[in-house]
Amino acid sequence: MNPMEKPVEQTSFRTHFLVLSLVLVALTVWALVDEFILRRPWKGYQRTFKKIEHQKVSADYQKFLRDVYDVKRLDQLKGQQRAEEGRLEQSKEYREALTALKKADVTLSDWVNRRRAVKSEYDEAAYEFTHARMKKSSRMEFYRKEMAEQKKVLDEVTAKAAEAQSIRDTTKKTVDQHRMAWITLKAEIDKWELPKLDFEERLVKIKSRPIQIQQVMVPALGRIDRCLSCHVGIEKKGFGAERDLVHRSHPGNEFPLDHPKNLLAHHPVDKFGCAVCHHGDGESTKVKKAHGYESNGERVEHFSEPMIKKEFIQAACAKCHEQTTKPGMEIVQKGKDAFKKFGCLACHKVTNGWGEKIAGWEGGPVSVDLAEIADKAHDEIDFSFVEAPHTWAEYVRQRLLDPQKVNPSRPEQGIPYDSPMPNHHLSKDEAVAITTLLQAFTREVKKIPESYKVKNGKSADPAASGDLQAGRHVFVKYGCGACHGLNGEGGQINYNYEGGPTKEKAMMPHLQGLADKYTDDELVERIELGTQPEGKFDANDVTPPLFMPRWKGVIKPEEFNVLVKYLKSIKGAKKTSDDW
Amino acid sequence: MKHFFYILGKPDNIPIAGMLVLVAFYTWYAFRQAFKNDRLMEAGLIKEGEPDRVHVFPYLVRIEMLAAMVTLAILLFWSLGVDAPLEEIANPSKTPNPSKAPWYFLGLQELLVYFDPWIAGFLLPNIIIVGLIAIPYIDINPKGSGYYSFKDRKFAILTFLLGFLVLWVGMIFIGTFMRGPGWYFYMPWEEWDVHKVVAITNVNLHELFGIRSVWGQGIFGAVVVGGYFGSAVLHFGWLKMKKSEWLERMGPIRYGTFMFLFLSLGGVVIKMILRHTLNIKYVWVTPWFNV
């Protein structure tokens, strides 16, 4: 402890100041670079695209100059034009005609102005007269006389003006006749000159285009999209093969405007924006945040609307387009077909979001109502067993392919069994198709104004030849096959169901031999009531997760008639024992 | 420990991590200076109560300018490097658990464990603020002004450190790192389990003494609290008997204010201890307020 340590008056802080000043300078430079360059990637993209577009138009211009612009012919024509001009200058008749035209113009404008003045006097007199008449004034006669006089003058002047007009027209015709040859030549020349000027104008416009944020506001959809700030070429034609995807034009722009494949022609950016179809964060101006994906392909944390991947893009169409049998909606239609085929409706009915039934989508209450399933918040999904990227679409797609892998049992967390959703061994395409279909089940559909929607009526129930086929249609319509096997063979796992053979492998019953077990009425009643809950294999374990829904009031009486006929006719392989 | 680093790494918690480091550093540094000065004073090298002085300008001002530059540099670096954190779009049907206040209020949120909202949210913060304002008026110790010293200001320093380091910074540390879902205690390395249940049944003090009637509770509580603060009266009398010089200088008003604030501080600590050891909820129960 040295009491003689250097007193503060003598300590120098020079180095401290120097170092800190340099640090602050460095930080200021960083702040400026960050502000003007790093945080604004769209500036770079816009500059690059300007170059690309300029190059392209330049190339086209050069091609035009080389192949179309016939310099020799133009020179010839221009020579002829000059000769014609010379001739006109010399021509006395032409000069006389020009002078006459000038005079006629002057006379005409004089008469027109005179008429204007006279007409206003007449209008004034007319007003005074009408006014006096309404007031039943004594001056009425006086003004009537005034008005009549003014009308006379007006008629005279109008006649004179008309005369001057016709003189002028004739004189002009004469002049034009003289100039006819020159005008024809000009039209010839313009066939090449106008496109050339057009190219030059375009090149100047491209060069002088300012670098700024481009945004589209669509109040009807509640969206502000700034995608065009980087994707400058989206609305343009001819950039479909750019190496950098950001500069490409939208697919379909190469087709003519009325072609059905020209998507942007039918969905202009200023009316739709971009994000309503492609999702992502339209308001963001930074690449990762806008697209919703990190550079390793993982979803940006906490962001619920990352851009839809290409295979699911038709879900966007399904939000507005009801008719899925049209070209361009094949995947959604396939999704609908697969949805019906695998009987998803038996457990997952689809209401309108407020619990009201939608015709053709009535189903059972065993599991989640799929009405607004696409809105499920990402932070609520358990991605522990989902392969990257961790998005809603991937979760659903992988779950459809193998529900038990994505949602296995986890007794330590209170989940006693694997997911009870049956694994029908979907093909990869079917899983993608159903995911696409489900992605369109979103609350946003309600917010889109009716003017955006294209309703084309509902498809009718398929025609059936005979009761058995009609019954099969009902069987498929309400998804009975999801639990009882697509052909009534049973075999779907329902944990701890009393039918056994074991707790973990308890399987739901098959539908063979119903003719021997039930009468028609008994069978109808059995289906109407269902079984809730199902009996337990092991009385000490949990209730089976799946149960037979109550179909009373959902399946119509006439549908029941044909359904029981079909059920009683089921013959074939069984996957479960007869013991139920 | 993964969980601890996860909490530490959140952009929201950068100020807390920084605060812990800075508080620790400055406490140590101040004590270092204080002990240095104490040693100098003991060695007689500086007169007690009248140490060396220098001009504020330029000697203090230039140090302040350096400090401002350092602060500016840190803030610039922080704001350029780290974006403000945003989480998922708010979901009105899902309440976050735990729902924590910003770090500067975590101390008060922690107090809510021990007191009801009226006391913890209104009375105590006001007493804290009023107390801090009152310090210059009740502190009659002329020594320690303008220089660090521990032995000259032992009581004031210790009391302040109790109130600041233990009660304020400590509560913030607990609130950030050791409180999880359900506001249960979690060691910093424990995973947060939303399903955790801890058996805590709290009793009121009067129940321990077998008093059940409403009037009884009120009177009992008044006796306890009144007796606690009333001990100041006894202390006053005792000092008067001793003919304490300190009391002469303080005067009764200052003495009363000081004892009220000091006993409130101690009362908070005592209440916290009672809660953790005897599971005591309230010391004084009335139909209008609970302490």
Coordinates of C-alpha atoms in Angstrom, one line a residue, chain A residues 29-566:
Chain A
V29 CA -18.2 3.5 -39.2
W30 CA -19.9 0.2 -38.4
A31 CA -23.2 2.0 -37.7
L32 CA -23.0 3.8 -41.1
V33 CA -22.1 0.7 -43.0
D34 CA -24.8 -1.2 -41.2
E35 CA -27.4 1.4 -41.9
F36 CA -26.8 2.1 -45.5
I37 CA -25.5 -1.3 -46.8
L38 CA -25.8 -4.3 -44.5
R39 CA -29.4 -3.7 -43.3
R40 CA -30.7 -3.0 -46.7
P41 CA -29.9 -6.0 -48.9
W42 CA -32.6 -4.9 -51.3
K43 CA -30.5 -2.0 -52.5
G44 CA -27.9 -4.5 -53.8
Y45 CA -30.5 -6.6 -55.4
Q46 CA -32.1 -3.6 -57.1
R47 CA -28.8 -2.4 -58.4
T48 CA -27.9 -5.9 -59.8
F49 CA -31.3 -6.2 -61.4
K50 CA -30.9 -2.8 -63.0
K51 CA -27.7 -4.0 -64.6
I52 CA -29.3 -7.3 -65.7
E53 CA -32.3 -5.5 -67.2
H54 CA -30.2 -2.9 -68.9
Q55 CA -28.0 -5.6 -70.4
K56 CA -31.0 -7.5 -71.6
V57 CA -32.7 -4.5 -73.2
S58 CA -29.3 -3.4 -74.6
A59 CA -28.9 -6.9 -76.2
D60 CA -32.4 -6.7 -77.6
Y61 CA -31.6 -3.2 -78.9
Q62 CA -28.4 -4.3 -80.5
K63 CA -30.2 -7.2 -82.1
F64 CA -32.9 -4.9 -83.4
L65 CA -30.2 -2.5 -84.9
R66 CA -28.5 -5.5 -86.5
D67 CA -31.4 -7.4 -87.9
V68 CA -34.4 -5.1 -88.3
Y69 CA -33.1 -1.6 -88.6
D70 CA -32.4 -1.3 -92.3
V71 CA -30.0 1.6 -92.4
K72 CA -29.7 1.6 -96.2
R73 CA -33.4 1.7 -96.8
L74 CA -33.8 4.4 -94.1
D75 CA -31.1 6.5 -95.6
Q76 CA -32.9 6.1 -98.9
L77 CA -36.2 7.1 -97.4
K78 CA -34.8 10.0 -95.5
G79 CA -33.2 11.2 -98.7
Q80 CA -36.5 11.0 -100.4
Q81 CA -38.1 12.8 -97.5
R82 CA -35.5 15.6 -97.7
A83 CA -36.0 15.9 -101.4
E84 CA -39.8 16.1 -100.8
E85 CA -39.2 18.8 -98.2
G86 CA -37.1 20.7 -100.7
R87 CA -39.7 20.4 -103.4
L88 CA -42.4 21.7 -101.0
E89 CA -40.3 24.7 -100.1
Q90 CA -39.9 25.6 -103.7
S91 CA -43.5 25.0 -104.6
K92 CA -45.4 28.3 -105.0
E93 CA -48.8 26.6 -104.7
Y94 CA -47.8 25.0 -101.5
R95 CA -46.7 28.3 -100.0
E96 CA -49.8 30.0 -101.1
A97 CA -51.9 27.2 -99.6
L98 CA -50.0 27.6 -96.3
T99 CA -50.6 31.4 -96.3
A100 CA -54.3 30.8 -97.1
L101 CA -54.5 28.3 -94.3
K102 CA -52.9 30.7 -91.9
K103 CA -55.4 33.4 -92.8
A104 CA -58.3 31.1 -92.6
D105 CA -57.1 30.0 -89.1
V106 CA -57.0 33.7 -88.0
T107 CA -60.4 34.5 -89.4
L108 CA -61.9 31.4 -87.9
S109 CA -60.6 32.1 -84.4
D110 CA -61.8 35.7 -84.7
W111 CA -65.3 34.6 -85.5
V112 CA -65.2 31.9 -82.8
N113 CA -64.2 34.5 -80.2
R114 CA -66.9 36.9 -81.4
R115 CA -69.5 34.2 -81.2
R116 CA -68.4 33.5 -77.7
A117 CA -68.9 37.1 -76.6
V118 CA -72.2 37.4 -78.4
K119 CA -73.4 34.1 -76.8
S120 CA -72.6 35.3 -73.4
E121 CA -74.6 38.5 -74.0
Y122 CA -77.5 36.3 -75.1
D123 CA -77.2 34.1 -72.1
E124 CA -77.3 37.2 -69.9
A125 CA -80.4 38.4 -71.6
A126 CA -82.0 35.0 -71.3
Y127 CA -81.3 34.9 -67.6
E128 CA -82.7 38.4 -67.0
F129 CA -85.9 37.4 -68.9
T130 CA -86.4 34.1 -67.0
H131 CA -85.7 36.0 -63.8
A132 CA -88.2 38.7 -64.6
R133 CA -90.8 36.2 -65.7
M134 CA -90.5 34.3 -62.5
K135 CA -90.9 37.4 -60.5
K136 CA -93.7 38.5 -62.8
S137 CA -91.9 41.9 -63.1
S138 CA -92.9 44.6 -65.5
R139 CA -89.5 44.5 -67.1
M140 CA -90.4 41.1 -68.6
E141 CA -91.3 42.5 -72.0
F142 CA -88.2 44.6 -72.1
Y143 CA -86.0 41.6 -71.5
R144 CA -87.9 39.5 -73.9
K145 CA -87.2 42.0 -76.7
E146 CA -83.5 42.1 -75.6
M147 CA -83.3 38.4 -75.8
A148 CA -84.8 38.2 -79.2
E149 CA -82.4 40.8 -80.6
Q150 CA -79.4 39.0 -79.1
K151 CA -80.6 35.8 -80.5
K152 CA -80.7 37.3 -84.0
V153 CA -77.2 38.6 -83.7
L154 CA -76.0 35.2 -82.3
D155 CA -77.5 33.4 -85.2
E156 CA -75.8 35.7 -87.7
V157 CA -72.4 35.3 -86.0
T158 CA -72.8 31.5 -85.7
A159 CA -73.5 31.3 -89.4
K160 CA -70.4 33.4 -90.1
A161 CA -68.3 31.2 -87.8
A162 CA -69.5 28.0 -89.5
E163 CA -68.6 29.6 -92.9
A164 CA -65.1 30.4 -91.7
Q165 CA -64.8 26.8 -90.4
S166 CA -65.6 25.3 -93.7
I167 CA -63.2 27.6 -95.5
R168 CA -60.5 26.6 -93.1
D169 CA -61.3 22.9 -93.6
T170 CA -61.0 23.3 -97.4
T171 CA -57.8 25.2 -97.2
K172 CA -56.3 22.5 -94.8
K173 CA -57.3 19.8 -97.3
T174 CA -55.4 21.5 -100.0
V175 CA -52.3 21.8 -97.8
D176 CA -52.6 18.2 -96.8
Q177 CA -52.8 17.2 -100.4
H178 CA -49.5 18.8 -101.1
R179 CA -47.9 17.1 -98.1
M180 CA -49.4 13.7 -98.8
A181 CA -46.1 12.3 -100.2
W182 CA -44.1 13.5 -97.3
I183 CA -46.6 12.1 -94.8
T184 CA -46.4 8.7 -96.4
L185 CA -42.7 8.7 -96.3
K186 CA -42.8 9.6 -92.6
A187 CA -45.0 6.7 -91.9
E188 CA -42.5 4.4 -93.6
I189 CA -39.6 5.8 -91.7
D190 CA -41.4 5.6 -88.4
K191 CA -41.8 1.8 -88.8
W192 CA -38.1 1.7 -87.8
E193 CA -37.6 4.9 -86.0
L194 CA -40.3 4.5 -83.4
P195 CA -39.1 1.2 -82.1
K196 CA -35.6 2.6 -82.0
L197 CA -36.7 5.6 -79.9
D198 CA -38.7 3.2 -77.7
F199 CA -35.6 1.1 -77.0
E200 CA -33.5 4.2 -76.2
E201 CA -36.3 5.6 -73.9
R202 CA -36.5 2.3 -72.1
L203 CA -32.7 2.2 -71.6
V204 CA -32.7 5.7 -70.1
K205 CA -35.6 4.8 -67.9
I206 CA -33.9 1.7 -66.6
K207 CA -30.7 3.7 -65.8
S208 CA -32.5 6.5 -64.1
R209 CA -34.8 4.3 -62.0
P210 CA -34.3 5.3 -58.3
I211 CA -33.3 2.7 -55.7
Q212 CA -36.1 2.6 -53.3
I213 CA -38.5 0.3 -51.4
Q214 CA -41.3 -1.0 -53.5
Q215 CA -44.4 -1.9 -51.6
V216 CA -47.9 -3.0 -52.5
M217 CA -50.7 -2.1 -50.1
V218 CA -53.8 -4.3 -50.3
P219 CA -56.3 -3.0 -47.7
A220 CA -58.9 -5.6 -48.8
L221 CA -56.6 -8.4 -47.6
G222 CA -55.0 -6.4 -44.8
R223 CA -51.5 -6.9 -46.3
I224 CA -48.5 -4.7 -47.1
D225 CA -46.0 -6.6 -49.2
R226 CA -42.5 -5.4 -49.9
C227 CA -41.4 -8.4 -51.8
L228 CA -40.9 -6.3 -55.0
S229 CA -38.1 -4.4 -53.3
C230 CA -35.8 -7.4 -53.9
H231 CA -37.8 -9.4 -56.5
V232 CA -37.8 -6.5 -59.0
G233 CA -38.3 -8.8 -62.0
I234 CA -41.4 -10.6 -60.8
E235 CA -43.9 -8.6 -62.9
K236 CA -41.6 -8.4 -65.9
K237 CA -41.3 -10.8 -68.9
G238 CA -38.2 -12.6 -70.0
F239 CA -36.3 -13.2 -66.8
G240 CA -37.4 -16.7 -66.3
A241 CA -33.9 -18.2 -66.6
E242 CA -31.9 -15.9 -64.4
R243 CA -29.2 -17.6 -62.4
D244 CA -30.1 -15.8 -59.2
L245 CA -33.6 -16.8 -58.2
V246 CA -34.3 -13.4 -56.8
H247 CA -34.2 -11.8 -60.2
R248 CA -36.5 -14.2 -61.9
S249 CA -39.9 -13.2 -63.3
H250 CA -42.9 -15.0 -62.0
P251 CA -43.6 -18.4 -63.7
G252 CA -46.2 -18.0 -66.4
N253 CA -45.3 -14.5 -67.5
E254 CA -44.0 -15.9 -70.7
F255 CA -47.6 -16.8 -71.8
P256 CA -49.9 -14.2 -73.3
L257 CA -52.1 -12.2 -71.0
D258 CA -55.3 -14.2 -71.5
H259 CA -53.6 -17.6 -71.2
P260 CA -54.7 -19.5 -68.1
K261 CA -51.1 -20.3 -67.2
N262 CA -50.2 -16.6 -66.9
L263 CA -50.8 -16.5 -63.2
L264 CA -49.9 -12.8 -62.6
A265 CA -52.2 -11.7 -65.4
H266 CA -55.1 -13.1 -63.5
H267 CA -53.8 -12.3 -60.0
P268 CA -52.1 -8.9 -60.4
V269 CA -49.7 -7.9 -57.7
D270 CA -51.4 -4.6 -56.9
K271 CA -54.7 -6.4 -56.1
F272 CA -53.3 -9.5 -54.3
G273 CA -49.8 -8.7 -53.1
C274 CA -47.6 -11.8 -52.9
A275 CA -47.8 -13.1 -49.3
V276 CA -51.5 -14.1 -49.5
C277 CA -50.4 -17.0 -51.7
H278 CA -46.8 -17.5 -50.8
H279 CA -47.0 -16.6 -47.1
G280 CA -43.7 -15.4 -45.6
D281 CA -43.5 -11.9 -44.0
G282 CA -44.4 -9.5 -46.7
E283 CA -43.6 -6.5 -44.6
S284 CA -40.0 -7.5 -43.9
T285 CA -37.1 -6.2 -46.1
K286 CA -34.5 -8.7 -44.9
V287 CA -34.2 -12.0 -46.7
K288 CA -34.3 -14.4 -43.8
K289 CA -37.0 -12.7 -41.9
A290 CA -39.1 -12.3 -45.1
H291 CA -38.9 -15.8 -46.2
G292 CA -39.0 -17.3 -42.7
Y293 CA -36.1 -19.7 -43.0
E294 CA -32.5 -19.5 -41.6
S295 CA -29.6 -20.3 -43.8
N296 CA -29.5 -23.9 -42.5
G297 CA -33.1 -24.4 -43.7
E298 CA -34.6 -24.2 -40.3
R299 CA -37.6 -22.0 -39.7
V300 CA -36.9 -18.6 -38.2
E301 CA -37.7 -18.8 -34.5
H302 CA -41.2 -17.8 -33.4
F303 CA -42.3 -17.1 -37.0
S304 CA -45.6 -18.8 -37.8
E305 CA -46.0 -18.1 -41.5
P306 CA -42.8 -19.2 -43.3
M307 CA -43.1 -19.3 -47.1
I308 CA -45.0 -22.3 -48.4
K309 CA -42.7 -24.8 -50.0
K310 CA -43.3 -25.5 -53.7
E311 CA -45.0 -28.8 -53.3
F312 CA -47.8 -27.3 -51.1
I313 CA -48.3 -24.1 -53.1
Q314 CA -51.7 -25.1 -54.4
A315 CA -53.1 -24.6 -51.0
A316 CA -53.0 -20.9 -51.6
C317 CA -55.3 -21.4 -54.7
A318 CA -57.7 -23.4 -52.6
K319 CA -58.3 -20.4 -50.3
C320 CA -60.3 -18.7 -53.0
H321 CA -61.0 -21.2 -55.7
E322 CA -63.7 -23.6 -54.7
Q323 CA -63.7 -25.8 -57.8
T324 CA -60.8 -28.2 -57.4
T325 CA -61.4 -30.2 -60.6
K326 CA -59.9 -27.5 -62.7
P327 CA -56.3 -27.7 -64.0
G328 CA -53.9 -26.1 -61.6
M329 CA -55.7 -27.6 -58.6
E330 CA -54.7 -31.2 -59.2
I331 CA -52.9 -31.6 -55.9
V332 CA -55.7 -30.2 -53.9
Q333 CA -58.2 -32.5 -55.7
K334 CA -55.9 -35.4 -55.1
G335 CA -55.8 -34.4 -51.4
K336 CA -59.5 -34.3 -51.3
D337 CA -59.7 -37.8 -52.9
A338 CA -57.1 -39.2 -50.5
F339 CA -58.8 -37.6 -47.6
K340 CA -62.1 -39.3 -48.5
K341 CA -60.3 -42.5 -49.5
F342 CA -58.6 -43.0 -46.1
G343 CA -61.7 -42.1 -44.2
C344 CA -60.2 -39.2 -42.3
L345 CA -63.7 -37.7 -41.8
A346 CA -64.7 -40.5 -39.4
C347 CA -62.6 -38.9 -36.7
H348 CA -61.9 -35.4 -38.1
K349 CA -65.0 -33.7 -39.2
V350 CA -64.5 -30.3 -40.9
T351 CA -66.9 -27.6 -39.8
N352 CA -66.9 -24.0 -40.9
G353 CA -64.8 -22.9 -37.9
W354 CA -67.9 -22.0 -35.9
G355 CA -69.0 -25.5 -35.4
E356 CA -71.6 -25.5 -38.2
K357 CA -71.7 -28.4 -40.5
I358 CA -70.5 -28.1 -44.1
A359 CA -72.2 -30.4 -46.6
G360 CA -69.9 -33.2 -47.7
W361 CA -67.5 -32.7 -44.8
E362 CA -69.6 -34.1 -41.9
G363 CA -67.7 -36.5 -39.8
G364 CA -67.0 -37.7 -36.3
P365 CA -65.9 -36.0 -33.1
V366 CA -63.2 -38.5 -32.1
S367 CA -60.4 -36.2 -32.8
V368 CA -59.7 -32.6 -33.8
D369 CA -62.1 -30.6 -36.0
L370 CA -59.9 -29.6 -38.9
A371 CA -61.7 -26.4 -39.5
E372 CA -58.8 -24.0 -38.9
I373 CA -56.0 -26.5 -38.5
A374 CA -53.6 -24.5 -40.6
D375 CA -53.6 -21.8 -38.0
K376 CA -52.1 -24.0 -35.3
A377 CA -49.3 -21.9 -33.8
H378 CA -45.9 -23.3 -34.5
D379 CA -44.8 -22.8 -30.9
E380 CA -47.4 -25.3 -29.8
I381 CA -46.3 -28.1 -32.0
D382 CA -43.9 -30.7 -30.6
F383 CA -41.2 -31.0 -33.2
S384 CA -39.1 -33.5 -31.2
F385 CA -39.6 -36.3 -33.7
V386 CA -40.0 -34.2 -36.9
E387 CA -37.2 -33.9 -39.4
A388 CA -36.1 -30.4 -40.4
P389 CA -37.4 -27.9 -41.4
H390 CA -39.6 -27.5 -38.4
T391 CA -42.7 -26.1 -40.0
W392 CA -46.4 -26.9 -39.7
A393 CA -46.5 -28.3 -43.2
E394 CA -43.6 -30.7 -42.4
Y395 CA -45.2 -31.8 -39.2
V396 CA -48.4 -32.6 -40.9
R397 CA -46.8 -34.3 -43.9
Q398 CA -44.5 -36.5 -41.7
R399 CA -47.3 -37.3 -39.3
L400 CA -49.5 -38.4 -42.2
L401 CA -46.8 -40.8 -43.4
D402 CA -46.2 -42.3 -39.9
P403 CA -48.3 -40.9 -37.0
Q404 CA -46.7 -43.2 -34.4
K405 CA -43.2 -42.0 -35.3
V406 CA -44.0 -38.3 -35.0
N407 CA -46.2 -38.7 -31.9
P408 CA -44.9 -41.7 -30.0
S409 CA -45.9 -42.6 -26.5
R410 CA -44.0 -40.8 -23.7
P411 CA -45.1 -42.2 -20.4
E412 CA -42.8 -39.8 -18.4
Q413 CA -44.7 -36.9 -19.9
G414 CA -48.1 -38.4 -19.3
I415 CA -48.7 -39.7 -22.8
P416 CA -49.4 -43.5 -22.3
Y417 CA -49.7 -44.6 -25.9
D418 CA -48.5 -43.9 -29.5
S419 CA -50.7 -41.6 -31.6
P420 CA -54.0 -43.4 -32.1
M421 CA -54.2 -42.1 -35.6
P422 CA -54.2 -45.1 -38.0
N423 CA -51.3 -45.5 -40.3
H424 CA -52.7 -46.3 -43.7
H425 CA -49.3 -46.3 -45.4
L426 CA -49.9 -43.3 -47.6
S427 CA -47.7 -42.7 -50.6
K428 CA -45.4 -39.7 -50.5
D429 CA -47.7 -37.9 -53.1
E430 CA -50.8 -38.6 -51.1
A431 CA -49.2 -37.2 -47.9
V432 CA -48.2 -34.0 -49.8
A433 CA -51.6 -33.7 -51.4
I434 CA -53.5 -34.0 -48.0
T435 CA -51.1 -31.5 -46.4
T436 CA -51.8 -29.1 -49.2
L437 CA -55.5 -29.6 -48.7
L438 CA -55.2 -29.0 -45.0
Q439 CA -53.1 -25.9 -45.4
A440 CA -56.1 -24.3 -47.0
F441 CA -58.2 -24.8 -43.9
T442 CA -57.4 -21.4 -42.3
R443 CA -59.2 -18.6 -40.6
E444 CA -57.8 -16.3 -43.3
V445 CA -60.4 -17.6 -45.8
K446 CA -63.1 -15.9 -43.8
K447 CA -61.2 -12.6 -44.0
I448 CA -60.7 -12.6 -47.7
P449 CA -63.5 -10.5 -49.3
E450 CA -66.1 -12.3 -51.4
S451 CA -65.0 -10.4 -54.6
Y452 CA -61.8 -12.4 -54.5
K453 CA -63.4 -15.8 -54.3
V454 CA -64.3 -17.9 -57.3
K455 CA -67.2 -20.1 -56.4
N456 CA -68.2 -22.8 -58.9
G457 CA -70.8 -24.8 -57.0
K458 CA -70.4 -28.0 -55.3
S459 CA -69.8 -31.3 -57.0
A460 CA -72.7 -33.7 -56.5
D461 CA -72.5 -37.1 -54.8
P462 CA -71.2 -39.7 -57.3
A463 CA -73.8 -41.7 -59.1
A464 CA -74.3 -45.2 -57.9
S465 CA -75.4 -48.2 -59.8
G466 CA -77.4 -50.1 -57.4
D467 CA -77.7 -50.2 -53.6
L468 CA -74.5 -52.0 -52.9
Q469 CA -72.4 -49.3 -54.7
A470 CA -74.5 -46.6 -53.1
G471 CA -73.8 -48.2 -49.7
R472 CA -70.1 -48.3 -50.5
H473 CA -70.3 -44.6 -51.3
V474 CA -71.8 -43.9 -47.9
F475 CA -69.2 -46.1 -46.3
V476 CA -66.5 -44.0 -47.9
K477 CA -68.3 -40.7 -47.4
Y478 CA -68.3 -41.0 -43.6
G479 CA -64.9 -42.6 -43.4
C480 CA -65.9 -45.9 -41.7
G481 CA -62.8 -47.4 -43.3
A482 CA -60.4 -45.4 -41.2
C483 CA -61.1 -47.6 -38.2
H484 CA -62.7 -50.6 -39.6
G485 CA -60.3 -51.1 -42.5
L486 CA -60.7 -49.6 -46.0
N487 CA -62.5 -52.8 -47.0
G488 CA -63.9 -53.7 -43.6
E489 CA -61.0 -55.9 -42.6
G490 CA -60.4 -54.1 -39.3
G491 CA -56.9 -54.1 -37.8
Q492 CA -56.4 -50.5 -36.7
I493 CA -54.7 -50.1 -33.4
N494 CA -56.7 -48.7 -30.5
Y495 CA -54.7 -48.8 -27.2
N496 CA -56.3 -50.9 -24.5
Y497 CA -59.4 -51.6 -26.5
E498 CA -61.3 -54.6 -25.0
G499 CA -61.1 -56.6 -28.2
G500 CA -57.4 -57.3 -27.6
P501 CA -55.3 -59.4 -28.4
T502 CA -53.0 -57.3 -26.1
K503 CA -53.1 -53.8 -24.6
E504 CA -50.6 -52.3 -27.0
K505 CA -51.8 -54.2 -30.0
A506 CA -55.6 -54.0 -29.4
M507 CA -57.3 -53.7 -32.8
M508 CA -60.6 -52.4 -33.9
P509 CA -63.1 -54.8 -35.1
H510 CA -63.6 -56.0 -38.7
L511 CA -67.0 -55.9 -40.4
Q512 CA -67.3 -59.4 -41.7
G513 CA -70.3 -61.6 -41.1
L514 CA -72.6 -58.7 -40.0
A515 CA -75.5 -60.4 -41.7
D516 CA -75.4 -63.2 -39.1
K517 CA -75.0 -60.9 -36.0
Y518 CA -77.5 -58.1 -36.6
T519 CA -80.8 -57.5 -38.2
D520 CA -81.1 -54.4 -40.4
D521 CA -82.7 -52.3 -37.6
E522 CA -80.3 -53.5 -35.0
L523 CA -77.4 -52.6 -37.2
V524 CA -78.8 -49.1 -37.8
E525 CA -79.3 -48.6 -34.1
R526 CA -75.8 -49.8 -33.3
I527 CA -74.3 -47.3 -35.7
E528 CA -76.6 -44.5 -34.6
L529 CA -75.6 -44.9 -31.0
G530 CA -72.0 -45.8 -31.4
T531 CA -69.9 -46.7 -28.3
Q532 CA -68.5 -44.0 -26.0
P533 CA -66.3 -44.8 -24.4
E534 CA -65.1 -48.2 -25.6
G535 CA -64.5 -51.0 -23.1
K536 CA -61.0 -51.6 -21.7
F537 CA -58.8 -54.6 -22.2
D538 CA -57.0 -53.8 -18.9
A539 CA -59.4 -52.3 -16.5
N540 CA -56.5 -50.5 -14.6
D541 CA -55.1 -48.8 -17.6
V542 CA -56.4 -45.7 -19.5
T543 CA -59.5 -45.5 -21.6
P544 CA -59.0 -46.4 -25.3
P545 CA -58.4 -43.1 -27.2
L546 CA -60.6 -44.0 -30.2
F547 CA -64.4 -44.7 -30.0
M548 CA -67.3 -45.3 -32.3
P549 CA -69.0 -42.0 -32.9
R550 CA -72.7 -41.4 -32.6
W551 CA -73.8 -41.2 -36.2
K552 CA -77.5 -40.4 -35.4
G553 CA -78.5 -37.2 -37.2
V554 CA -75.3 -37.2 -39.2
I555 CA -75.9 -40.2 -41.6
K556 CA -79.3 -39.6 -43.2
P557 CA -82.0 -42.4 -43.1
E558 CA -81.8 -43.1 -46.8
E559 CA -78.1 -43.4 -46.5
F560 CA -78.5 -45.9 -43.7
N561 CA -80.7 -48.0 -45.8
V562 CA -78.1 -48.6 -48.5
L563 CA -75.2 -48.6 -45.9
V564 CA -76.5 -51.6 -44.0
K565 CA -77.0 -53.5 -47.3
Y566 CA -73.4 -52.9 -48.2

